[in-house]
Each structure stands twice: as C-alpha cells, then as structure tokens.
Coordinates of C-alpha atoms in Angstrom, one line a residue:
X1 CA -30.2 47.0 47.3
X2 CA -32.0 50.5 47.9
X3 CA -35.4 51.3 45.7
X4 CA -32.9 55.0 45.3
X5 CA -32.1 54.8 42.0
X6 CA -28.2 54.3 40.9
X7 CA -26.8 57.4 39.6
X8 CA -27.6 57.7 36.0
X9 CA -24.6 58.6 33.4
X10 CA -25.5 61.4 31.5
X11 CA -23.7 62.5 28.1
X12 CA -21.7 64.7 29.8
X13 CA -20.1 62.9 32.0
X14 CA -16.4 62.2 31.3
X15 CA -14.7 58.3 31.7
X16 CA -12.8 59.8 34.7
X17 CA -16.5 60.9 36.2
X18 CA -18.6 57.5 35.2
X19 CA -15.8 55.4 36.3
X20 CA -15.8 56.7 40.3
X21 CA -19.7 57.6 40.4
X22 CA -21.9 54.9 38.2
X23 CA -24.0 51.9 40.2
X24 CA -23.8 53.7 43.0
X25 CA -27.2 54.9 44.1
X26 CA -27.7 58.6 46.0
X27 CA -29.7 59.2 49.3
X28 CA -29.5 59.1 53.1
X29 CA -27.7 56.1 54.9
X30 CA -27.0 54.7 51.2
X31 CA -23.0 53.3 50.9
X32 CA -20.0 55.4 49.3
X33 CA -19.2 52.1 47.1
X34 CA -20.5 49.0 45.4
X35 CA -21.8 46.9 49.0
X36 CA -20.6 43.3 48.6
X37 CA -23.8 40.9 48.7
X38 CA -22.5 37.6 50.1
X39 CA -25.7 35.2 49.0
X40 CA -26.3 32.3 47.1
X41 CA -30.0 32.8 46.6
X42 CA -33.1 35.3 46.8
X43 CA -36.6 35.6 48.3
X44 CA -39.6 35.5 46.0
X45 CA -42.7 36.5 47.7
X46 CA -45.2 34.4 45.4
X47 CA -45.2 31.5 43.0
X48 CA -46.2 33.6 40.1
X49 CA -42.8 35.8 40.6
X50 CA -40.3 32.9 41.2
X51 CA -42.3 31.8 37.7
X52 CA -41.8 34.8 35.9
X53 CA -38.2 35.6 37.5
X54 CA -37.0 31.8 35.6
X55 CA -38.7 33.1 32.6
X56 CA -37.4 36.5 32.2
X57 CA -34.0 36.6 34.5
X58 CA -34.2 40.2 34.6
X59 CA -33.9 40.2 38.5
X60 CA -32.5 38.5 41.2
X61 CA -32.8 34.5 41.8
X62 CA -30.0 32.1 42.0
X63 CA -26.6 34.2 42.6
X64 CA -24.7 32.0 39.5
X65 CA -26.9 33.8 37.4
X66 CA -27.0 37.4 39.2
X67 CA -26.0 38.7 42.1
X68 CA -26.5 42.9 43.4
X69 CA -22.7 43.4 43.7
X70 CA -22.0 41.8 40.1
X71 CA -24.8 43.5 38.4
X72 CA -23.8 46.9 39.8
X73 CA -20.0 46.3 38.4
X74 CA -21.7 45.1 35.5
X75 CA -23.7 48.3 34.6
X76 CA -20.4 50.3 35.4
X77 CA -18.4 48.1 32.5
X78 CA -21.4 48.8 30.2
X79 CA -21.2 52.8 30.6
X80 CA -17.2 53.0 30.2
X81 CA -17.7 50.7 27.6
X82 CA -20.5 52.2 25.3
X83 CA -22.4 48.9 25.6
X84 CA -25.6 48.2 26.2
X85 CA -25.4 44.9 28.5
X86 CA -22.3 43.1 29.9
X87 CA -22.2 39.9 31.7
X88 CA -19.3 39.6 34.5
X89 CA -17.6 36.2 35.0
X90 CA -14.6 34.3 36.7
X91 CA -11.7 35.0 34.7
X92 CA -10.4 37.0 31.1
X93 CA -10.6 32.9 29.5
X94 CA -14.0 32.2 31.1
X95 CA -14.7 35.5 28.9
X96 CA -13.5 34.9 25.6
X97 CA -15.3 31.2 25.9
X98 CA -18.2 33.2 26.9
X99 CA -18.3 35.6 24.1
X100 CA -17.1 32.7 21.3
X101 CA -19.7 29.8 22.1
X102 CA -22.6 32.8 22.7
X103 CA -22.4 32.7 18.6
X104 CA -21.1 29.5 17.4
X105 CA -21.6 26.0 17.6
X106 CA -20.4 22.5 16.1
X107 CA -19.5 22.8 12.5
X108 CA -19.0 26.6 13.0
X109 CA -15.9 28.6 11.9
X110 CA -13.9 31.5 13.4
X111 CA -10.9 33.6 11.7
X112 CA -8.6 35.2 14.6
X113 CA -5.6 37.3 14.2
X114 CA -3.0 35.2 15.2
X115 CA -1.0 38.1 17.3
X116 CA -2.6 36.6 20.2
X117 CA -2.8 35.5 23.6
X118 CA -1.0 32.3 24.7
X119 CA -4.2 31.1 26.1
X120 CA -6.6 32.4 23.6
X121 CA -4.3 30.5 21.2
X122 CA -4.8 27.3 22.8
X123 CA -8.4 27.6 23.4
X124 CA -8.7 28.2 19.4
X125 CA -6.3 25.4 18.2
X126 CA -7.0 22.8 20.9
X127 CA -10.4 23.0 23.0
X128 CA -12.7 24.7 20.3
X129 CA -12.2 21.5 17.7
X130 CA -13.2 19.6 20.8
X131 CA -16.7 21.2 20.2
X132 CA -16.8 20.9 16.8
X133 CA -15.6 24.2 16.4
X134 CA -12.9 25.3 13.6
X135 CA -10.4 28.2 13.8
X136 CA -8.1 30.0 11.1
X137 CA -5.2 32.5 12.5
X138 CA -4.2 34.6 10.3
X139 CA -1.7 37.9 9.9
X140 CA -3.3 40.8 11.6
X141 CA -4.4 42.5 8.3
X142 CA -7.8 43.0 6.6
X143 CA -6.3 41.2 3.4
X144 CA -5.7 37.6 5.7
X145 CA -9.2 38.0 7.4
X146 CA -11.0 38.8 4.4
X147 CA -9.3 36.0 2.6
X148 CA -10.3 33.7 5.5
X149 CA -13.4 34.1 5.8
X150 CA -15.5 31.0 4.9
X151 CA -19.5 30.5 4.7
X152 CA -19.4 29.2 7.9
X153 CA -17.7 31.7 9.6
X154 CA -19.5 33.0 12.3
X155 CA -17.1 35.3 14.3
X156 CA -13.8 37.2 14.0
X157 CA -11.5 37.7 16.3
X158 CA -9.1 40.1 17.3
X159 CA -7.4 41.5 20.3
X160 CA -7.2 45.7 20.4
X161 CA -3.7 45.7 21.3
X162 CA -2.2 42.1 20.9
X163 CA -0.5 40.5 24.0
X164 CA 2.6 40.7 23.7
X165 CA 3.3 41.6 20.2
X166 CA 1.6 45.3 20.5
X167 CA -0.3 44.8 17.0
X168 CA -3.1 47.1 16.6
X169 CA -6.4 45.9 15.2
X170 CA -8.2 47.6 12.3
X171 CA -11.7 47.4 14.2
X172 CA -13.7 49.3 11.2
X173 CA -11.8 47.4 8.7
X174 CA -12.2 43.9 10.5
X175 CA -15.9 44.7 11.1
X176 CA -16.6 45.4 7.7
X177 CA -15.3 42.5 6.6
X178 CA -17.3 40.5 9.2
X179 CA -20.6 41.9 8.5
X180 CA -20.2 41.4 5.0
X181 CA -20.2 37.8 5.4
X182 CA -23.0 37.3 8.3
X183 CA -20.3 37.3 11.3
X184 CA -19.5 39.1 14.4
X185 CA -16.7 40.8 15.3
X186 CA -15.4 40.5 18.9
X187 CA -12.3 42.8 20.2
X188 CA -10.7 41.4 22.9
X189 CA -9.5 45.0 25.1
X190 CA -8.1 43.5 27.8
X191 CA -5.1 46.2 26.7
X192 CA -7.5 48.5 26.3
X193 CA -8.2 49.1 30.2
X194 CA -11.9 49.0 30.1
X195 CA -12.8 51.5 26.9
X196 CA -10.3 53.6 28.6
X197 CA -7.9 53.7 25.7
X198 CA -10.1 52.4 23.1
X199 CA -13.8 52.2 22.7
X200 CA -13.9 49.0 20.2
X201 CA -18.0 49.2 19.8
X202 CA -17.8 52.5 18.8
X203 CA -15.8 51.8 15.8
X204 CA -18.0 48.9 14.8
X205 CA -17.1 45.7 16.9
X206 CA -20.4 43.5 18.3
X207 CA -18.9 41.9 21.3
X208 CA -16.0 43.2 23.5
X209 CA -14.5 40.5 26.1
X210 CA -11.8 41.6 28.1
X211 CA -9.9 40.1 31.5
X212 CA -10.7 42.6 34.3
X213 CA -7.6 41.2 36.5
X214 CA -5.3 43.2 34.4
X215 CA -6.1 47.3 34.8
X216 CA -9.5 46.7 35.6
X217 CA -8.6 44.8 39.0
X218 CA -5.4 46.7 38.7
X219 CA -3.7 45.3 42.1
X220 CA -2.3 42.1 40.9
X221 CA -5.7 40.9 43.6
X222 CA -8.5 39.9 41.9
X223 CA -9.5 37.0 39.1
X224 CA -12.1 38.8 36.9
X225 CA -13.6 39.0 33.0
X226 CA -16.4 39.9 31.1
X227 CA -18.0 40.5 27.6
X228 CA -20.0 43.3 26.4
X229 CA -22.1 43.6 23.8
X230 CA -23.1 46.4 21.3
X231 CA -26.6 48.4 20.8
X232 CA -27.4 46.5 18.0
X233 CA -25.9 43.4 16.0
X234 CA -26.9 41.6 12.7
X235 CA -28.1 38.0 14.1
X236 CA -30.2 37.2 11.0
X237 CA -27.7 34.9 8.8
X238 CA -26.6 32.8 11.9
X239 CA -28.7 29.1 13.0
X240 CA -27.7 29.7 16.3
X241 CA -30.0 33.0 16.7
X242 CA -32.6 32.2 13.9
X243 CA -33.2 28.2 14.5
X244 CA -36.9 27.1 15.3
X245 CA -38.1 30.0 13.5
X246 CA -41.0 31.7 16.0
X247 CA -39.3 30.0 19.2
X248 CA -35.6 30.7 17.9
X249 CA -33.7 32.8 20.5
X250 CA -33.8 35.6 18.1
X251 CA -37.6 35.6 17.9
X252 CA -38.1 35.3 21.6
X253 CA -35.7 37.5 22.7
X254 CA -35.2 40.1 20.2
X255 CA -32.4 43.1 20.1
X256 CA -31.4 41.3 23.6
X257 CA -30.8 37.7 22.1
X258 CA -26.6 38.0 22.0
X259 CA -26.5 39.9 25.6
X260 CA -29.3 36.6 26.7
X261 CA -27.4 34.0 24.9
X262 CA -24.0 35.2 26.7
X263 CA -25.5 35.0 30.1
X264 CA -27.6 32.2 29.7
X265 CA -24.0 30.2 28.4
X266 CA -21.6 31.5 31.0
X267 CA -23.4 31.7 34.0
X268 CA -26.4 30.0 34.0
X269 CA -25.4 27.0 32.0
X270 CA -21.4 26.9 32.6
X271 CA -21.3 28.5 36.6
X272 CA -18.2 30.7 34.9
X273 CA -20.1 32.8 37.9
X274 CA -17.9 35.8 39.4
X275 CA -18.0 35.7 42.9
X276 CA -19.7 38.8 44.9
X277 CA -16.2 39.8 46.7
X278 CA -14.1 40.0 43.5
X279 CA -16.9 41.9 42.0
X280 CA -16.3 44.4 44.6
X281 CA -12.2 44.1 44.1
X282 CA -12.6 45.0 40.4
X283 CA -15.4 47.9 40.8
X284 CA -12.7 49.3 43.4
X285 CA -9.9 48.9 40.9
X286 CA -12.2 50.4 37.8
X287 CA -11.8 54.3 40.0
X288 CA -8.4 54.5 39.2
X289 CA -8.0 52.7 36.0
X290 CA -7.5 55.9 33.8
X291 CA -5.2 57.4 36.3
X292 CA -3.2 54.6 36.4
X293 CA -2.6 53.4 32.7
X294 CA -2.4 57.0 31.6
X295 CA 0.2 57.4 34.0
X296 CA 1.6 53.8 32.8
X297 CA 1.2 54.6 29.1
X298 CA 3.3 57.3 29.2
X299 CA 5.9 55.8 31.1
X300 CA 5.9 52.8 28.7
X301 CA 6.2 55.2 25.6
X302 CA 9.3 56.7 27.6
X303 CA 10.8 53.1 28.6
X304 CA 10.0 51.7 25.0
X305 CA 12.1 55.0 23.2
X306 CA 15.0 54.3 25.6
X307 CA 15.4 50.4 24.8
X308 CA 15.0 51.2 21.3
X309 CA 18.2 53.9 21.8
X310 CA 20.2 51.0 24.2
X311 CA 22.8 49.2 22.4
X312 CA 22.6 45.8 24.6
X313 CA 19.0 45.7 23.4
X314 CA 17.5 43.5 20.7
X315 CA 14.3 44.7 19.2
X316 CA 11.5 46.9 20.8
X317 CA 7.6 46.4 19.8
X318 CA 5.6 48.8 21.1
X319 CA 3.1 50.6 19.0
X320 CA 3.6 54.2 20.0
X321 CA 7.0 54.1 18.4
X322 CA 7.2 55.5 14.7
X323 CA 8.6 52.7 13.5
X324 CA 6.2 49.8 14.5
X325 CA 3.8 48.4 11.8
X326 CA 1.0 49.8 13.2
X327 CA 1.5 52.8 14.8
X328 CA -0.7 54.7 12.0
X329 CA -3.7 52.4 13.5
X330 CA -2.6 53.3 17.2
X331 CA -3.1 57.0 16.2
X332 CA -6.2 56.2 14.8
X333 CA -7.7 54.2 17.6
X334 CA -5.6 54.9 20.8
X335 CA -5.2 58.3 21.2
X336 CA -5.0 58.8 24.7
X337 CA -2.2 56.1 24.9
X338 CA -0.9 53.3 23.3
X339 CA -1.1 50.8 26.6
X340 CA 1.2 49.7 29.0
X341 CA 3.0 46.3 27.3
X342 CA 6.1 46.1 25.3
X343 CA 8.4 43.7 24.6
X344 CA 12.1 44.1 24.0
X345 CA 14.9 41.1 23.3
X346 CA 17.7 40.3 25.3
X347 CA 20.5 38.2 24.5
X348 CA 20.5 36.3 27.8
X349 CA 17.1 36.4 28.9
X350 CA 18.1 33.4 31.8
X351 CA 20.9 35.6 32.9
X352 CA 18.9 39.5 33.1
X353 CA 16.0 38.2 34.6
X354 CA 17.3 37.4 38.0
X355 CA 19.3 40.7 38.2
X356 CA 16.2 42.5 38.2
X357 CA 15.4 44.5 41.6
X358 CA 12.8 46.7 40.7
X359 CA 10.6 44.6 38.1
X360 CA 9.1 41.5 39.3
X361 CA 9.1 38.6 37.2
X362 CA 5.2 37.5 36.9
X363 CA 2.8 36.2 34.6
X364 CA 0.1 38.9 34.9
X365 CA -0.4 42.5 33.0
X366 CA -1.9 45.5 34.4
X367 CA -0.6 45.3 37.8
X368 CA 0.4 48.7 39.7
X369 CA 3.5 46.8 39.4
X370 CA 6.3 46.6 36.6
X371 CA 6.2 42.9 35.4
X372 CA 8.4 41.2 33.8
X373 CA 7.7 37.4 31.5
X374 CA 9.8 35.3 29.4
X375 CA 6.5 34.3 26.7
X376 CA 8.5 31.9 24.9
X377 CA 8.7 29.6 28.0
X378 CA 5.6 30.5 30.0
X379 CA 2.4 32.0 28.5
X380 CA 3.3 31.0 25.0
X381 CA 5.6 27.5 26.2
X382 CA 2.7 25.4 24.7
X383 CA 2.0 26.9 21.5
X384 CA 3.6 25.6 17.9
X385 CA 6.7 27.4 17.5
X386 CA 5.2 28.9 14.2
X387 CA 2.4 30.1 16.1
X388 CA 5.0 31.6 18.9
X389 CA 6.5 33.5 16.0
X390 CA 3.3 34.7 14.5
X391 CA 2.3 35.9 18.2
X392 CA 5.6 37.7 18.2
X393 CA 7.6 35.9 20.7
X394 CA 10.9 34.8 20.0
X395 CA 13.6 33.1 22.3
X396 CA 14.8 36.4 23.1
X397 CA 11.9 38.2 24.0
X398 CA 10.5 40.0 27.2
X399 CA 7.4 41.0 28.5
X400 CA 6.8 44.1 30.2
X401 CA 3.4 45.2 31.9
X402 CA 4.4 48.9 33.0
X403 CA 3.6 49.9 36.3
X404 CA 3.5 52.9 38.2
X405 CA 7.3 53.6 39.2
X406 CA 9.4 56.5 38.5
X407 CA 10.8 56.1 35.0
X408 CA 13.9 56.9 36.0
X409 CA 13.8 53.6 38.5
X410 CA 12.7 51.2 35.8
X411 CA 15.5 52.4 33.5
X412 CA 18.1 52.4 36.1
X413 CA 16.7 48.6 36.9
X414 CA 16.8 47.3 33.2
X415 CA 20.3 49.0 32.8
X416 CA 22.3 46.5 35.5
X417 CA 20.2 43.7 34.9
X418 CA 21.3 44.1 31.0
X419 CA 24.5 45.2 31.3
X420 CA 25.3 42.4 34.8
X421 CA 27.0 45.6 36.4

C-alpha cells in the first residue's frame, strides 16, 4: 500500500458517497479501486518490529490475521456502518461464531429471537452446547427477552429483519434490556445491506455481524462476513473481559478489548480468514449496494402488495405492509426501505416452483437476481418443526430475495407459475 493517506470520511459525506470513495487513497499513479494483495506473509525490517507487530497486531504480519485488501474493505464496512473496528472473515456463519464466542464461553448463556436463520438456529441449538454454551429462543418481543434473561447471560441476539419471517427487531428496546443485566446485544443486518437500511449501533446495539454475500457481494459471486463493533461497550460484568484482573484482556487492551477479542478468535486463532480476492469482490459489490436494494426494496413492497391482493396466494409477510406485526418497528428503524425478502404461501409449492421462468430457485439472498427457496425443506429442513414455525416457515411457504427486474416481469412470472397457465 501507498504512504498517501486513504480518503478520510467526513460528516458530510452521504452512504451513497462513503460507499464508492472510502479506503481508497488519492495521488498520482495511485489505483481507482481496492488493489487485491495476493500474499500470505510480510517483511519486517528488524527483530524489534516483527516483536512489536506479534504484540500489538496493528499492522501487517501473517495474511490470516491482516491482509491490505481485507483491511481496506474492512475500514469501508466500519464507516457505512457507524462502527469503530470490523474484522472481515470467510462467510455470514464464520461471522456470527465470530461475534458470539468473542463474548462467551463454557457455562455462558445467550437469549436469541427465535425468528431466525436456519443456520444460525442450528449453530445455537446444536454446536454452541458443544462448547458449553446455552441458548434460549424466544418470540421476537422485549417481554420474551427480558423474561429470558438469566445471570449468566452474556449476549442477545437478534436479526434486524429476520430471514425469512420479515420480523423487525426492537434494537433500543432489546439493548436496554441487555445492558441492564451485563450483556451485549448483537444485530445480525445481513437484511440490512451494510447499515444501508438500518444503522443497528446507532440505536444501541454493541456488535453488528452480517454475511457480506448477500447485498454486500451483491452478484450471487463471492463468500463473505464480518462483525462490527460499536464506540464503546460495557465489558465490566463479564469473566471473559475482566478475568486475571491487571492482565485480563479488558485491562490490557482497553476500549479495543471486544474489536481484539473478535479478531484474535476468528482469524488469528480460528483461520475463519477472508481471502484477498473476495475482499476485493465484496468492496466492488459495496458501490452499488444502495442503488440496488433501494431499487429492490421498492419493488418487493410493490410485489408483496400484489400477492397480498392475489387470490391463489396464501399469506404474505413482509414488513412494509400495514398489516404485518411489525410494521410500526419497520417505520421506526427502516425508513429508507423495508429490505428485499418476503415470503408468501402457495398451495403446491412442488408444483409452482418449476413453472418459474424468470425467478431462479436458489438458496442465497441479495443476489441481483430474483430468488426463489422452499425454507421448510432446505435452509430450515433440519430444524425442529416448532422451531420452523417459530422462524415462520410453514409447508407452504416461499422465499423470495428481490432482485433487480422489472416489476411487471416478476409479477407476470409468479402469475403462470401460480395459476399453471
């Protein structure tokens, strides 16, 4: 990298403006673009630096643990996030175990919504206990999480709009709650494109971990995730932070010790590392995220009042509707849109989903793309059947991820694949 300086945000710079000209240093000869830094390793010049570097890690050593191309996409998520460090790794799951072991360990408890994630489901019910670790999901309401909550309980858990149930989370509510008792609260925006839709930390959440192959990567391309965390968090009531009193992590490392902890855990420790090249892929994606999922969250709101008017169409979720539990909190928290996911039931899903021409059928989200999933029998296929139910999946139910076509098209394609015409 250049001694130029990157550009530096400034306060008056819109999302549109930091997401197109952050990271990317000015000057003669310098690139238009993130450069991609293919290297596993860097050059120290003396013992005393290579000492100091394994010390500090606040440069450039081993690439698991940093790499230029990473740490410039890195600083980009940070600005359009409001955060103040962010740690890029392989995938949205290599995130949220990222951002979830960074403040618990064995014997440690967390409350989740339980509008959820297939995968983030699992990872909660099945591979946390592994560790030691307990989980309670509850209903997506302050009254469940509060009543959760536990002495132990180190973290809540929530997703800013829920995959695929379109539940919106009460951030100032849920962090309230949290900080009451000692915890953390963590928003998972993959939904919310970035802080493009929703700034969680702004409204009082600690850690925000989000997959960036959905609108970040944006191309249906790239494997990507990362976590994000806050100015400023209240570590003092949890072991993990305050353990070994003047040599606890806390201690040593000060304001800094979550944003350490969270890189020391999912890249030095667990190589979750993101590679240099899909670094590159997502920063690329991240210039036209809020053209895109404007443009998609519109057409969603469109395609989610027609279903909800069609009379061979079950029910519609979608929280920009009037009618969905939580389109007061959408208002509240999404104003520029209320994201590109809805589902809708079909009778027959086996028989519509192959009639489809114009919507692909696909397990991803954020995609240029319309996409199309049947949860009950994919993403969700290996969770309880309460806990499908609770998530908001039902035999019936479709997935859509909203791309960029003409409404018109998308109708037109949802209208013979429903009707078998």
């Amino acid at each position: 990298m250049s001694d130029t300086p990157p550009a530096a945000p400034t306060p008056e710079w819109s999302y549109e403006t930091e997401a197109v000209q952050s990271g990317i240093p000015r000057g003669l000869g310098q690139t238009i673009g993130f450069p991609i830094h293919a290297a596993a390793a860097f050059q120290f010049d003396t013992l005393e630096e290579a000492q100091s570097e394994f010390v500090h890690n606040t440069g450039l050593s081993y690439a698991r643990l940093q790499n230029p191309t990473v740490k410039a996409l890195e600083g980009r998520i940070s600005a359009l996030e409001g955060g103040a460090a962010t740690v890029a790794v392989a995938s949205g799951q290599a995130a949220t175990l990222t951002a979830i072991l960074s403040v618990c360990r064995a014997g440690d408890h967390v409350v989740s919504a339980s509008s959820l994630f297939g995968g983030t489901t699992g990872m909660l019910s099945n591979i946390l206990p592994l560790m030691g670790i307990t989980a309670s999901l509850v209903e997506n309401t302050p009254g469940a999480i509060r009543a959760a909550m536990r002495d132990n309980t180190r973290l809540v858990w929530a997703e800013m709009i829920s995959n695929p149930a379109g539940d919106v989370a009460d951030i100032g509510s849920f962090a309230e709650i949290a900080h009451e008792r000692g915890a953390l609260l963590a928003i998972d925006n993959t939904c919310g494109g970035v802080g493009f839709l929703c700034r969680p930390l702004e409204h009082g959440a600690d850690i925000v971990a989000q997959s960036l192959t959905k609108w970040a990567g944006g191309h249906g391309s790239v494997l990507g995730g990362s976590v994000t965390v806050g100015q400023r968090q209240d570590l003092s009531r949890n072991p993990v932070f305050t353990d070994g009193g003047e040599n606890s992590v806390l201690a040593q490392r000060g304001e800094a010790a979550l944003a350490w902890r969270q890189r020391w855990l999912g890249a030095h420790q667990l190589g979750m590392t993101l590679a240099p090249h899909s670094a590159f892929l997502v920063a690329q994606g991240i210039e036209t995220l809020a053209l895109r999922l404007e443009r998609e969250s519109a057409t969603a709101l469109g395609l989610a009042r027609w279903l909800a008017a069609h009379p061979r169409i079950g029910k519609v979720s979608y929280a920009g509707l009037p009618d969905h539990p939580h389109h007061a909190l959408a208002q509240k928290y999404l104003p520029r849109g209320q994201g590109a996911v809805l589902t809708f039931e079909v009778d027959d899903p086996a028989a519509f989903l192959p009639r489809l021409r114009v919507l692909r059928i696909a397990p991803n989200l954020g995609d240029v793309r319309t996409l199309v999933v049947h949860p009950w029998t994919t993403t969700h296929g290996r969770v309880p059947e309460a806990a499908r139910y609770a998530a908001g999946v039902t035999p019936k139910t479709i997935r859509m991820s909203v791309g960029v076509e003409a409404l018109a098209d998308l109708q037109a394609d949802i209208e013979q694949a429903v009707t078998g015409a």
